[in-house]
Coordinates of C-alpha atoms and ligand atoms in Angstrom, one line a residue:
M1 CA -6.6 -26.9 -28.6
F2 CA -3.5 -27.3 -26.6
V3 CA -4.1 -24.1 -24.6
R4 CA -7.8 -24.8 -24.1
R5 CA -6.9 -27.9 -22.1
H6 CA -5.8 -25.6 -19.3
R7 CA -8.9 -23.6 -19.1
R8 CA -10.6 -23.2 -15.7
E9 CA -14.1 -24.0 -14.7
G10 CA -16.7 -21.3 -14.5
I11 CA -15.2 -18.8 -17.0
D12 CA -16.9 -18.3 -20.4
Y13 CA -13.7 -17.8 -22.3
D14 CA -15.6 -17.4 -25.6
A15 CA -17.5 -14.4 -24.3
V16 CA -14.4 -12.3 -23.5
P17 CA -15.0 -9.0 -25.3
E18 CA -13.2 -8.7 -28.6
A19 CA -11.2 -5.6 -27.6
L20 CA -9.7 -7.5 -24.6
A21 CA -9.2 -10.9 -26.2
A22 CA -5.9 -10.1 -27.9
S23 CA -4.1 -9.0 -24.8
A24 CA -5.9 -11.4 -22.4
V25 CA -3.7 -14.2 -20.9
E26 CA -5.0 -17.6 -19.9
P27 CA -3.3 -20.8 -18.5
G28 CA -1.2 -22.4 -21.1
D29 CA -0.4 -19.2 -22.9
A30 CA 3.3 -18.4 -23.2
A31 CA 2.9 -15.1 -21.3
Y32 CA 1.1 -16.8 -18.4
A33 CA 4.2 -17.3 -16.3
R34 CA 4.8 -13.6 -16.4
V35 CA 1.3 -12.6 -15.1
R36 CA 0.0 -15.4 -12.9
S37 CA 1.8 -14.4 -9.7
T38 CA 2.4 -11.1 -7.8
Y39 CA 5.4 -9.9 -5.9
L40 CA 4.6 -11.8 -2.9
R41 CA 2.2 -14.5 -3.8
G42 CA 2.0 -17.3 -6.3
G43 CA -1.2 -17.7 -8.1
S44 CA -3.0 -19.6 -10.9
P45 CA -5.8 -17.3 -12.2
G46 CA -8.1 -18.7 -14.9
L47 CA -7.9 -15.5 -16.9
V48 CA -5.9 -12.2 -16.8
L49 CA -7.5 -9.4 -18.6
R50 CA -5.1 -6.6 -19.6
P51 CA -7.2 -3.6 -20.6
G52 CA -5.2 -0.8 -22.3
T53 CA -7.8 2.1 -22.0
P54 CA -10.3 3.1 -19.3
E55 CA -13.1 2.0 -21.8
E56 CA -11.5 -1.5 -21.9
V57 CA -11.4 -1.6 -18.1
G58 CA -15.2 -0.9 -18.3
Q59 CA -15.6 -3.8 -20.7
A60 CA -13.5 -6.0 -18.4
V61 CA -15.7 -5.2 -15.4
R62 CA -18.9 -5.7 -17.3
F63 CA -17.6 -9.2 -18.5
A64 CA -16.2 -10.2 -15.2
R65 CA -19.2 -9.4 -13.1
T66 CA -21.1 -12.0 -15.1
Q67 CA -18.6 -14.8 -14.3
P68 CA -19.1 -16.9 -11.2
V69 CA -15.5 -16.8 -10.1
K70 CA -13.3 -14.5 -8.0
L71 CA -12.4 -11.1 -9.4
S72 CA -9.1 -9.6 -8.5
I73 CA -7.8 -6.1 -9.3
R74 CA -4.1 -5.6 -10.0
S75 CA -2.0 -2.5 -10.7
G76 CA 1.7 -2.9 -9.7
G77 CA 1.2 -6.4 -8.2
H78 CA 2.9 -5.5 -4.8
G79 CA -0.2 -6.2 -2.7
I80 CA 0.6 -7.8 0.6
S81 CA -2.8 -9.3 1.2
G82 CA -2.3 -11.3 -1.9
R83 CA -5.7 -10.5 -3.5
S84 CA -4.4 -9.3 -6.7
T85 CA -4.1 -12.8 -7.9
S86 CA -6.1 -16.0 -7.3
N87 CA -6.5 -19.6 -8.1
G88 CA -9.0 -20.0 -10.9
G89 CA -10.4 -16.5 -10.9
I90 CA -10.3 -13.5 -13.2
V91 CA -7.6 -10.7 -12.7
I92 CA -8.2 -7.3 -14.2
D93 CA -4.6 -6.1 -14.5
V94 CA -4.3 -2.3 -15.3
S95 CA -0.5 -2.3 -15.4
R96 CA -0.7 -1.0 -19.0
L97 CA -2.1 2.3 -17.8
D98 CA 1.2 3.5 -16.5
S99 CA 1.7 7.0 -17.8
V100 CA 2.9 9.9 -15.7
E101 CA 1.9 13.3 -17.2
L102 CA 2.2 16.9 -16.3
V103 CA -1.2 18.6 -16.2
D104 CA -0.4 22.1 -14.8
K105 CA 3.0 23.4 -14.0
A106 CA 1.7 26.3 -11.8
T107 CA -0.3 24.1 -9.5
R108 CA 2.1 21.1 -9.8
R109 CA -0.8 19.0 -11.0
I110 CA 0.2 15.5 -12.4
R111 CA -1.9 12.7 -13.8
V112 CA -0.7 9.2 -13.1
G113 CA -1.9 5.8 -14.3
P114 CA -2.5 3.1 -11.7
G115 CA 0.1 0.8 -13.3
A116 CA 3.0 3.3 -12.9
R117 CA 5.4 2.4 -10.1
W118 CA 6.4 4.9 -7.5
G119 CA 10.0 4.8 -8.8
D120 CA 8.7 5.9 -12.2
V121 CA 6.8 8.8 -10.6
A122 CA 9.8 10.0 -8.7
A123 CA 11.9 9.9 -11.8
A124 CA 9.3 11.8 -13.9
L125 CA 8.9 14.5 -11.3
A126 CA 12.6 15.0 -10.5
P127 CA 13.4 17.2 -13.6
H128 CA 10.8 19.7 -12.2
G129 CA 12.4 19.7 -8.7
W130 CA 9.2 18.0 -7.4
A131 CA 8.3 14.8 -5.6
L132 CA 5.2 13.0 -4.3
T133 CA 4.8 11.4 -0.9
S134 CA 4.3 7.7 -1.5
G135 CA 6.0 4.7 0.1
D136 CA 9.5 3.6 0.8
Y137 CA 9.9 1.2 -2.2
G138 CA 9.9 2.3 -5.8
G139 CA 8.7 -0.9 -7.2
V140 CA 5.3 -0.6 -5.5
G141 CA 2.3 0.3 -7.9
V142 CA 0.4 3.5 -7.8
G143 CA -3.1 1.8 -7.9
G144 CA -3.0 -0.2 -4.7
L145 CA -1.1 2.3 -2.6
A146 CA -3.0 5.5 -3.7
T147 CA -6.4 3.9 -3.0
A148 CA -5.6 2.9 0.6
G149 CA -3.2 5.4 2.2
G150 CA 0.5 5.7 1.4
I151 CA 3.0 6.0 4.2
G152 CA 6.4 6.9 2.8
W153 CA 9.6 8.9 3.2
F154 CA 7.7 12.3 3.1
V155 CA 4.7 11.3 5.2
R156 CA 5.6 13.5 8.2
E157 CA 6.2 16.5 6.0
Y158 CA 3.6 16.1 3.2
G159 CA 1.1 13.6 4.6
L160 CA -0.3 10.4 3.1
T161 CA -0.3 9.9 -0.7
I162 CA -4.1 10.2 -0.6
D163 CA -3.7 13.7 1.0
R164 CA -2.1 14.9 -2.2
L165 CA -4.8 13.3 -4.4
R166 CA -7.0 15.9 -6.1
A167 CA -9.2 13.8 -8.4
V168 CA -9.6 10.3 -9.9
D169 CA -11.2 8.6 -12.9
I170 CA -12.8 5.4 -11.7
V171 CA -14.6 2.5 -13.4
L172 CA -17.5 1.5 -11.2
A173 CA -19.1 -1.9 -10.7
D174 CA -21.5 -1.3 -13.6
G175 CA -18.6 -0.7 -15.9
G176 CA -19.2 3.1 -16.2
L177 CA -16.4 5.5 -16.0
V178 CA -16.8 8.5 -13.7
H179 CA -14.7 11.4 -12.5
A180 CA -14.5 12.2 -8.8
D181 CA -13.1 15.2 -6.9
D182 CA -14.1 17.5 -4.2
E183 CA -17.0 18.9 -6.3
E184 CA -18.1 16.1 -8.6
N185 CA -19.0 12.8 -6.9
A186 CA -17.5 14.2 -3.7
E187 CA -18.7 11.4 -1.5
L188 CA -17.1 8.8 -3.9
F189 CA -13.9 10.8 -3.8
W190 CA -14.0 10.7 0.0
A191 CA -14.4 6.9 -0.1
V192 CA -11.7 6.3 -2.7
R193 CA -9.2 8.0 -0.4
G194 CA -8.7 5.0 2.0
A195 CA -11.2 2.4 0.7
G196 CA -10.9 2.7 -3.0
A197 CA -10.7 -1.0 -3.9
N198 CA -14.2 -1.4 -2.6
F199 CA -15.7 1.1 -5.1
G200 CA -14.1 0.4 -8.5
I201 CA -10.9 0.4 -10.5
V202 CA -9.1 3.8 -10.6
T203 CA -7.9 4.4 -14.1
A204 CA -6.2 7.7 -13.5
F205 CA -5.1 9.7 -10.4
E206 CA -4.5 13.5 -10.3
F207 CA -2.1 14.6 -7.6
E208 CA -0.6 17.8 -6.5
A209 CA 3.2 17.2 -6.3
H210 CA 5.4 19.0 -3.8
E211 CA 9.0 20.1 -3.5
G212 CA 11.5 17.3 -4.1
G213 CA 15.2 17.6 -4.6
E214 CA 18.0 16.1 -2.5
V215 CA 17.6 14.0 0.6
G216 CA 19.9 12.8 3.3
F217 CA 19.6 9.0 3.3
G218 CA 20.8 7.4 6.5
Q219 CA 21.2 3.6 7.2
F220 CA 22.1 2.4 10.6
V221 CA 22.7 -0.9 12.2
L222 CA 22.1 -1.0 16.0
D223 CA 22.3 -3.5 18.7
A224 CA 18.7 -4.1 19.7
T225 CA 19.4 -6.6 22.5
D226 CA 17.4 -4.1 24.8
T227 CA 14.6 -4.3 22.3
A228 CA 11.8 -2.6 24.4
G229 CA 14.1 0.2 25.5
F230 CA 15.4 0.8 22.0
L231 CA 11.8 1.0 20.6
Q232 CA 10.7 3.5 23.2
R233 CA 13.8 5.7 22.6
W234 CA 13.4 5.6 18.8
G235 CA 9.7 6.3 19.2
A236 CA 10.4 9.4 21.4
V237 CA 13.0 10.6 18.9
M238 CA 10.6 10.4 16.0
E239 CA 7.7 12.0 17.7
A240 CA 9.9 15.0 18.7
A241 CA 11.6 15.3 15.3
P242 CA 11.1 18.0 12.8
R243 CA 8.8 17.0 10.0
D244 CA 11.5 16.8 7.5
L245 CA 12.8 13.6 9.1
T246 CA 11.0 10.2 8.6
S247 CA 12.5 6.9 9.5
S248 CA 11.6 3.2 9.8
L249 CA 13.1 0.3 11.6
I250 CA 13.3 -3.5 10.9
I251 CA 14.1 -6.1 13.4
G252 CA 14.6 -9.7 12.3
Q253 CA 15.9 -12.7 14.3
A254 CA 19.5 -12.8 15.9
R255 CA 22.0 -15.0 14.2
P256 CA 23.5 -17.6 16.5
G257 CA 26.2 -16.1 18.6
Q258 CA 25.4 -12.6 17.5
P259 CA 23.4 -9.7 19.1
L260 CA 19.9 -9.0 17.9
I261 CA 20.2 -6.1 15.5
A262 CA 17.9 -3.5 14.2
Q263 CA 18.2 -1.7 10.9
I264 CA 17.1 1.8 10.6
M265 CA 16.5 3.7 7.3
A266 CA 16.0 7.4 7.7
V267 CA 15.3 10.2 5.1
V268 CA 15.9 13.9 5.8
H269 CA 14.4 16.2 3.3
S270 CA 17.5 18.4 2.9
G271 CA 20.7 18.4 1.0
D272 CA 22.5 20.3 3.7
A273 CA 25.1 18.2 5.5
E274 CA 24.7 20.0 8.9
T275 CA 20.9 19.7 8.9
I276 CA 21.2 16.0 7.9
I277 CA 23.7 15.2 10.7
N278 CA 21.6 17.1 13.2
R279 CA 18.5 15.2 12.4
L280 CA 20.1 11.8 12.3
Q281 CA 22.3 12.0 15.4
P282 CA 19.5 11.3 17.9
I283 CA 18.5 8.3 15.9
A284 CA 22.0 6.9 16.0
A285 CA 22.0 7.3 19.8
T286 CA 18.9 5.2 20.4
A287 CA 21.0 2.0 20.9
P288 CA 24.7 0.9 20.5
L289 CA 25.6 1.8 17.0
L290 CA 27.3 -1.1 15.0
D291 CA 27.4 0.4 11.5
H292 CA 26.1 3.3 9.5
A293 CA 26.2 5.0 6.1
I294 CA 24.9 8.5 5.2
Q295 CA 24.5 9.7 1.7
V296 CA 23.1 12.8 0.1
L297 CA 21.1 11.7 -2.9
P298 CA 18.3 12.9 -5.2
Y299 CA 15.1 11.6 -3.9
E300 CA 14.5 9.6 -7.1
A301 CA 17.7 7.7 -6.5
I302 CA 16.3 6.0 -3.3
M303 CA 13.1 5.0 -5.2
Q304 CA 14.8 3.3 -8.1
V305 CA 14.3 -0.4 -8.4
P306 CA 14.6 -2.7 -11.4
H307 CA 11.3 -3.7 -13.1
G308 CA 10.8 -7.4 -13.6
P309 CA 8.1 -10.1 -13.8
H310 CA 6.7 -11.3 -10.5
D311 CA 7.3 -14.9 -9.8
A312 CA 6.7 -15.0 -6.0
Q313 CA 5.5 -18.2 -4.4
G314 CA 4.2 -18.6 -0.9
E315 CA 1.5 -17.2 1.3
P316 CA 2.7 -14.1 3.2
V317 CA 1.4 -14.0 6.7
T318 CA 1.4 -10.5 8.3
R319 CA -0.3 -8.6 11.0
A320 CA -0.5 -4.8 11.1
G321 CA -1.6 -2.0 13.4
L322 CA -1.4 1.8 13.8
A323 CA -0.3 3.1 17.1
D324 CA -0.3 6.6 18.5
H325 CA 2.8 6.2 20.7
L326 CA 5.4 3.4 21.4
T327 CA 4.4 3.2 25.0
P328 CA 6.4 1.1 27.5
E329 CA 3.6 -1.5 27.3
L330 CA 3.6 -1.7 23.5
A331 CA 7.4 -1.7 23.4
A332 CA 7.5 -4.6 25.9
A333 CA 4.8 -6.6 23.9
A334 CA 6.7 -6.0 20.6
A335 CA 10.0 -7.2 22.3
R336 CA 8.2 -10.4 23.4
L337 CA 6.9 -10.9 19.9
V338 CA 10.4 -10.5 18.5
A339 CA 11.9 -12.8 21.2
S340 CA 9.3 -15.5 20.5
G341 CA 10.6 -16.1 17.0
R342 CA 7.0 -15.8 15.6
T343 CA 8.1 -12.9 13.4
Y344 CA 11.1 -12.9 11.1
F345 CA 10.5 -9.3 9.9
F346 CA 9.1 -6.8 12.3
Q347 CA 8.9 -3.3 11.0
I348 CA 7.8 0.1 12.3
R349 CA 7.4 3.2 10.1
A350 CA 7.1 6.6 11.5
A351 CA 3.9 8.4 10.5
G352 CA 2.0 11.3 12.1
G353 CA 3.2 14.8 11.2
A354 CA 1.3 16.2 8.4
A355 CA -0.7 13.0 8.0
S356 CA -2.2 13.8 11.5
D357 CA -3.1 17.3 10.5
V358 CA -6.0 15.9 8.4
P359 CA -9.2 15.2 10.4
P360 CA -10.2 11.6 10.7
D361 CA -13.4 12.1 8.8
A362 CA -11.9 14.1 5.9
T363 CA -11.1 10.9 4.0
A364 CA -12.0 7.2 4.5
Y365 CA -8.5 6.6 6.0
A366 CA -9.4 7.2 9.7
G367 CA -6.1 6.4 11.5
R368 CA -5.1 10.0 11.7
S369 CA -3.8 10.0 15.3
A370 CA -1.1 7.4 14.7
N371 CA 2.5 8.3 14.8
F372 CA 3.5 4.8 13.9
S373 CA 2.5 2.0 11.5
L374 CA 3.6 -1.5 12.6
V375 CA 3.8 -4.7 10.7
A376 CA 5.1 -8.2 11.5
F377 CA 5.7 -11.0 9.0
G378 CA 5.5 -14.5 10.4
P379 CA 6.2 -17.9 9.2
G380 CA 2.7 -19.2 10.4
R381 CA -0.7 -17.7 10.7
R382 CA -1.8 -19.2 14.0
A383 CA 1.4 -18.5 15.9
L384 CA 1.5 -14.8 14.7
D385 CA -2.2 -14.3 15.3
E386 CA -2.0 -15.6 18.9
M387 CA 0.5 -12.9 19.9
W388 CA -0.8 -10.1 17.7
D389 CA -4.4 -10.5 18.9
G390 CA -3.0 -10.0 22.5
M391 CA -1.5 -6.7 21.3
L392 CA -4.6 -5.2 19.8
H393 CA -5.4 -3.0 22.7
H394 CA -2.2 -1.0 22.1
F395 CA -3.4 0.0 18.6
S396 CA -5.5 3.0 17.5
G397 CA -6.2 1.8 14.0
Q398 CA -5.4 -0.3 11.0
Y399 CA -3.6 0.3 7.7
I400 CA -5.0 -2.3 5.4
N401 CA -2.1 -2.3 3.0
F402 CA 0.1 -4.2 5.5
E403 CA -2.5 -6.6 6.8
T404 CA -3.3 -10.1 5.6
D405 CA -5.6 -11.3 8.3
Q406 CA -9.1 -11.6 6.7
R407 CA -11.3 -11.6 9.9
P408 CA -14.0 -8.9 9.6
E409 CA -12.6 -7.1 12.8
R410 CA -9.8 -5.7 10.6
V411 CA -12.3 -3.8 8.5
E412 CA -13.8 -2.3 11.7
E413 CA -10.4 -1.3 12.9
A414 CA -9.5 0.4 9.6
Y415 CA -12.9 2.1 9.3
P416 CA -14.2 2.8 12.8
E417 CA -17.6 4.4 13.1
P418 CA -18.9 6.7 11.8
T419 CA -16.6 6.0 8.8
L420 CA -17.9 2.4 8.4
S421 CA -21.5 3.4 8.2
R422 CA -20.8 6.1 5.7
L423 CA -18.8 3.7 3.6
R424 CA -21.5 1.0 3.7
A425 CA -24.1 3.5 2.5
L426 CA -21.9 4.5 -0.3
K427 CA -21.1 0.9 -1.1
R428 CA -24.9 0.3 -1.4
R429 CA -25.1 3.2 -3.9
Y430 CA -22.0 2.4 -6.0
D431 CA -21.6 -1.4 -5.7
P432 CA -24.8 -2.9 -4.3
A433 CA -24.0 -6.4 -5.7
N434 CA -20.6 -6.2 -4.0
V435 CA -18.8 -6.9 -7.3
F436 CA -15.6 -5.5 -5.7
R437 CA -15.5 -7.8 -2.7
D438 CA -12.1 -9.6 -2.8
N439 CA -10.5 -7.0 -0.6
F440 CA -11.0 -5.6 3.0
N441 CA -14.7 -5.8 2.2
I442 CA -17.3 -3.2 3.1
T443 CA -20.6 -4.8 2.8
P444 CA -23.4 -2.7 1.4
S445 CA -25.8 -1.3 4.0
A446 CA -29.3 -2.8 4.1
P447 CA -31.8 -1.1 1.8
Ligands
FAD1 C1 8.2 -4.3 -0.9 C2 6.9 -3.5 -0.4 C3 7.1 -2.3 0.2 C4 6.0 -1.5 0.6 N1 6.2 -0.3 1.2 C5 5.1 0.4 1.5 C6 5.3 1.7 2.0 O1 6.4 2.2 2.3 N2 4.2 2.5 2.3 C7 2.9 2.0 2.1 O2 2.0 2.7 2.3 N3 2.7 0.8 1.6 C8 3.8 0.0 1.3 N4 3.6 -1.2 0.8 C9 2.2 -1.8 0.7 C10 1.5 -1.3 -0.6 O3 0.9 0.0 -0.3 C11 0.5 -2.3 -1.0 O4 1.0 -3.6 -1.1 C12 -0.3 -1.8 -2.3 O5 -1.5 -2.5 -2.4 C13 0.6 -2.1 -3.5 O6 0.0 -1.6 -4.7 P1 0.1 -2.3 -6.1 O7 -0.7 -1.6 -7.1 O8 1.5 -2.6 -6.4 O9 -0.6 -3.7 -5.7 P2 -1.6 -4.7 -6.4 O10 -1.1 -6.1 -6.0 O11 -1.6 -4.5 -7.9 O12 -3.0 -4.4 -5.8 C14 -3.2 -4.6 -4.4 C15 -4.7 -4.3 -4.1 O13 -5.0 -2.9 -4.3 C16 -6.3 -2.7 -4.9 N5 -6.1 -2.0 -6.2 C17 -5.0 -2.2 -7.0 N6 -5.1 -1.4 -8.0 C18 -6.3 -0.7 -7.9 C19 -7.0 0.3 -8.7 N7 -6.5 0.7 -9.9 N8 -8.2 0.7 -8.3 C20 -8.7 0.3 -7.1 N9 -8.1 -0.6 -6.3 C21 -6.9 -1.1 -6.7 C22 -6.9 -4.1 -5.0 O14 -7.6 -4.4 -3.8 C23 -5.7 -5.0 -5.1 O15 -5.9 -6.4 -4.6 C24 4.7 -2.1 0.4 C25 4.5 -3.3 -0.3 C26 5.6 -4.0 -0.6 C27 5.4 -5.4 -1.2

């Protein structure tokens, strides 16, 4: 009785399928505090379903689609757009599907559950001398990243995470489980690689791993007072760099009486000191160097982060864009944004390289010409939007995983024609009732 008092309107709690009831969590349950929020966002869902098998995921979808409340999908809980929790809705949390298994040694084929974290994947592959291009933070979940893109430390050498994806098992809007790869359900497999959240809940990913081993990990602190000049120089260095180098930069706000600083992290896929120094020297020369550290580490070491429950509060406000080049105009606009105080965390990741070898129509991720992925976190939506909207003409695309703006233009940027029409036709085929809509939503095309 005590727990029932906290139940939310619109959810038929008594109809939760038996197989899901024992692990389900609702407001008032002791476990609720551990599952209500995500890494970046506080939430108060009415029900969190925690299926432990693909069949149970199917049952969860069949139940949730009959309930007149929001449906959120959660794997690792690191979503930036905040849609993996809600207020009063149902969350299908597949974090229990977190295995990392070897399928075939000869082809380096691995099978990974959506709830695994990229740090776990790196650790599991390391004994074989392998790795998998993912992100730059080991706590991020596989499910959200591998259905949208995946820009990480190996992106220039091995492409996006979706470029190493060879097959998925996915629970569709009708609750049915299907396999998709280049031969079976090939169009669905195309859509999952960039727009996966619109089509179902992936319960297993099969990837082809690549060479891993040691990396040179460089961290630099630079004086970014000449912000625009620094951004252009760093951009030019990255575009000219061999593909075994990837780096990203972060600029915050200057502390009173101190210069504006930029932090750069860079990874060289080599354990050879001379190669590492050669690759990193041009980066260190992009602005006055204030501090630096260079280490040779196994790749998995830079992806290890402690696991813990998520208890974030607040509404992250971000804007994101993909750019082909850091032109003088874009660099100047970014410098104005930083100087305005409307972003407290401005980040640019290098992309391009192998990610740009893939044609824009080969997957639903269309932003293939981009050498850079930009994101700005701001304290307020309107202030950030005002400036970012004025920068849109500098961008060639959108990576949805760093964006929180929910205006429909963001969907058109991420999926420019003809990608969008192809996705809308597939949405009509696979999810005509738009069950999976709390995302960067692709509306089904008209019959
Ligand atoms: C600290 C931090 C660092 C990051 N660094 C990088 C980076 O270097 N490179 C990069 O590319 N991205 C990065 N990201 C962004 C990251 O890719 C997204 O936040 C991603 O959605 C997180 O995946 P998740 O499973 O943890 O998220 P969740 O919060 O669990 O899910 C986010 C969304 O993904 C979709 N989704 C989740 N699971 C599934 C599934 N099984 N099937 C279908 N759809 C699903 C749903 O729409 C859901 O709302 C970073 C995020 C954070 C918070």
